[in-house]
Short mmCIF file of C-alpha atoms in Angstrom, two decimals:
data_model
loop_
_atom_site.label_atom_id
_atom_site.label_comp_id
_atom_site.label_asym_id
_atom_site.label_seq_id
_atom_site.Cartn_x
_atom_site.Cartn_y
_atom_site.Cartn_z
CA MET A 4 -2.69 10.37 4.37
CA LYS A 5 -1.56 10.80 8.26
CA ILE A 6 -1.66 8.85 11.05
CA TYR A 7 -2.09 10.66 14.03
CA ARG A 8 0.19 9.82 17.08
CA ALA A 9 -2.99 9.28 19.40
CA ARG A 10 -4.52 6.87 17.11
CA ILE A 11 -1.06 4.60 16.44
CA PRO A 12 -2.24 2.19 19.36
CA MET A 13 -5.57 1.27 18.11
CA MET A 14 -4.40 0.92 14.27
CA ALA A 15 -1.46 -1.45 15.89
CA GLU A 16 -3.43 -3.12 17.97
CA ASP A 17 -6.10 -3.91 14.44
CA ILE A 18 -3.58 -4.88 12.79
CA ALA A 19 -1.71 -6.98 14.65
CA LYS A 20 -6.00 -8.89 16.04
CA HIS A 21 -6.58 -8.94 12.34
CA LEU A 22 -3.26 -11.13 11.38
CA ILE A 23 -4.33 -13.70 14.54
CA LYS A 24 -7.53 -14.45 13.77
CA GLU A 25 -6.91 -14.40 9.92
CA GLY A 26 -3.95 -16.97 10.96
CA ALA A 27 -1.28 -15.13 9.28
CA VAL A 28 0.52 -15.18 12.26
CA GLU A 29 0.80 -17.03 15.34
CA VAL A 30 1.27 -15.66 18.29
CA SER A 31 1.19 -16.66 21.79
CA ALA A 32 -1.17 -14.93 24.51
CA GLU A 33 2.08 -14.11 26.87
CA GLU A 34 3.57 -12.48 23.93
CA ALA A 35 0.36 -10.58 22.18
CA PRO A 36 1.28 -7.13 24.17
CA GLU A 37 4.86 -6.85 22.86
CA PHE A 38 3.83 -7.82 19.13
CA TYR A 39 1.80 -4.60 19.66
CA LEU A 40 4.58 -2.70 20.17
CA ASP A 41 6.12 -4.54 17.50
CA ILE A 42 3.36 -3.49 15.16
CA GLU A 43 3.20 0.26 16.93
CA SER A 44 7.50 1.12 16.39
CA VAL A 45 6.70 0.40 12.83
CA LEU A 46 3.59 2.91 12.74
CA ARG A 47 5.57 5.27 15.03
CA SER A 48 8.66 4.88 12.91
CA TYR A 49 6.73 5.81 9.82
CA VAL A 50 5.33 8.98 11.79
CA GLU A 51 8.61 9.72 12.57
CA THR A 52 10.58 9.66 9.94
CA ASP A 53 7.02 11.77 7.44
CA ARG A 54 7.71 14.68 10.45
CA ARG A 55 11.67 15.45 9.77
CA ILE A 56 10.98 15.14 6.10
CA HIS A 57 8.03 17.74 5.84
CA GLU A 58 10.33 19.78 7.99
CA GLU A 59 13.31 19.11 5.55
CA ALA A 60 10.90 19.85 2.39
CA GLN A 61 9.87 22.84 4.56
CA ALA A 62 13.33 24.16 4.82
CA LEU A 63 13.86 23.36 1.28
CA VAL A 64 10.62 25.31 0.57
CA THR A 65 12.23 28.43 2.22
CA LYS A 66 15.51 28.31 1.54
CA ARG A 67 14.34 28.57 -2.25
CA ASN A 68 11.63 30.45 -2.20
CA LEU A 69 9.35 28.76 -3.56
CA ASP A 70 5.63 29.02 -2.73
CA PHE A 71 3.21 26.63 -1.16
CA ALA A 72 2.19 24.53 -3.97
CA SER A 73 5.53 23.33 -4.67
CA PHE A 74 6.03 22.17 -1.02
CA HIS A 75 4.29 18.70 -2.36
CA ARG A 76 6.76 17.73 -5.05
CA ILE A 77 9.69 18.96 -2.89
CA LYS A 78 8.51 16.59 0.06
CA ARG A 79 8.27 13.31 -2.73
CA ASP A 80 11.82 14.45 -4.28
CA VAL A 81 13.12 14.62 0.18
CA ALA A 82 10.78 10.61 0.21
CA LYS A 83 12.25 9.35 -2.25
CA LYS A 84 15.90 9.64 -1.43
CA TYR A 85 15.45 8.43 1.77
CA ASN A 86 13.49 5.09 0.33
CA PHE A 87 10.08 6.67 2.01
CA ALA A 88 7.34 6.93 0.50
CA VAL A 89 4.40 9.73 1.23
CA GLY A 90 0.73 10.27 0.27
CA GLU A 91 -1.27 6.95 -1.24
CA ASP A 92 1.89 5.06 -1.73
CA ALA A 93 2.94 5.52 2.16
CA ILE A 94 0.50 2.73 3.17
CA ASP A 95 2.61 -0.18 0.42
CA TRP A 96 5.68 1.33 2.03
CA ILE A 97 3.71 0.85 5.69
CA THR A 98 2.73 -2.40 4.56
CA GLU A 99 6.40 -3.68 3.43
CA GLN A 100 7.50 -2.68 6.71
CA LEU A 101 5.62 -4.62 8.94
CA ILE A 102 5.68 -7.67 6.46
CA GLU A 103 9.23 -7.25 7.52
CA MET A 104 9.05 -6.78 10.89
CA LEU A 105 7.10 -9.97 11.05
CA TYR A 106 10.00 -12.16 9.55
CA HIS A 107 12.68 -10.28 12.38
CA THR A 108 10.83 -9.99 15.49
CA THR A 109 10.89 -12.55 18.61
CA HIS A 110 7.82 -11.80 19.39
CA VAL A 111 6.02 -13.78 16.53
CA GLU A 112 6.41 -17.41 16.63
CA GLU A 113 5.33 -18.53 12.92
CA VAL A 114 4.26 -16.82 10.12
CA TRP A 115 1.98 -18.78 8.01
CA ALA A 116 0.52 -16.39 4.99
CA ASP A 117 2.64 -15.48 2.24
CA ASN A 118 3.32 -11.47 1.91
CA HIS A 119 0.23 -11.12 -0.26
CA ALA A 120 -2.29 -12.60 2.21
CA ILE A 121 -0.84 -10.30 4.83
CA ARG A 122 -1.27 -7.25 2.64
CA ARG A 123 -4.59 -8.14 1.28
CA ILE A 124 -4.86 -8.03 5.67
CA THR A 125 -3.27 -5.07 6.33
CA ARG A 126 -3.95 -2.25 3.44
CA PRO A 127 -7.63 -2.20 4.62
CA ILE A 128 -6.77 -1.67 8.08
CA LEU A 129 -4.60 1.02 7.35
CA HIS A 130 -7.11 2.62 5.23
CA LYS A 131 -9.52 2.60 7.42
CA HIS A 132 -7.44 4.34 10.17
CA THR A 133 -6.11 7.05 7.66
CA ALA A 134 -9.33 7.67 6.07
CA LEU A 135 -9.45 9.92 9.05
CA ASP A 136 -7.72 12.55 7.14
CA ASP A 137 -9.93 13.10 4.30
CA GLU A 138 -12.62 13.66 6.58
CA LEU A 139 -10.73 16.28 8.55
CA ASP A 140 -10.71 17.81 5.30
CA VAL A 141 -13.88 17.45 4.46
CA GLU A 142 -15.28 19.29 7.48
CA VAL A 143 -12.81 22.13 7.54
CA ARG A 144 -13.71 22.58 4.37
CA ARG A 145 -16.83 23.27 4.85
CA LYS A 146 -16.10 25.63 7.87
CA ILE A 147 -14.22 27.55 5.49
CA LYS A 148 -16.10 27.54 2.52
CA ASN A 149 -16.70 31.04 1.94
CA LEU A 150 -12.74 32.22 1.50
CA THR A 151 -11.41 31.40 -2.08
CA GLU A 152 -9.72 28.18 -1.64
CA GLY A 153 -5.53 28.71 -2.81
CA SER A 154 -5.32 32.42 -1.41
CA LEU A 155 -3.37 33.59 2.18
CA ALA A 156 -6.53 33.57 4.01
CA TRP A 157 -7.85 30.58 2.85
CA ASP A 158 -4.36 28.79 3.35
CA VAL A 159 -4.56 30.75 6.84
CA LYS A 160 -7.63 29.79 8.19
CA TYR A 161 -7.31 25.84 6.66
CA GLN A 162 -4.51 25.39 9.19
CA GLN A 163 -6.15 27.08 11.79
CA VAL A 164 -9.84 25.55 11.94
CA LEU A 165 -7.78 21.82 11.69
CA GLU A 166 -5.84 22.69 14.32
CA ASP A 167 -9.31 23.07 16.07
CA VAL A 168 -10.85 20.10 14.82
CA ARG A 169 -7.33 18.01 15.76
CA ARG A 170 -7.69 19.40 19.19
CA ARG A 171 -11.59 18.44 19.72
CA LYS A 172 -10.85 14.88 17.69
CA GLY A 173 -8.27 14.21 20.61
CA LEU A 174 -5.44 14.02 17.73
CA VAL A 175 -3.42 16.50 18.80
#
């Protein structure tokens, strides 16, 4: 699961509008822009923390002279150390952070829904916006299908094509 910085404002607006429309929260019209920014800050915080954990995991893999196959396990271990979630668990982690923010922000007049209802509203939105990563993966794999997955050439070409696709779609 990946959240692209360029999509954060759209995600925040989508989450905010659904929370308001479903009656989960009450936000005045004057406070709505600040409420969107509160949601953006949760998403940006996730992206920044994920980046730092990614870099730390890369450094550990290099330092320990491990192969790339160990990277995801190392990243999960580093994330656990910081009480952070990656992969599919990330959506639940972000949702919990959003719930905490709702109860502490001054830009929400009232939280009407319980935590379960807020999760029910936000999780599908987060899934929808993070599904882009899966779509990118399918497109990249289609373009490099002539290479053997797991080979060094495949890994290098995958990253090159992925960066190209992200750039074309305005995600970088």
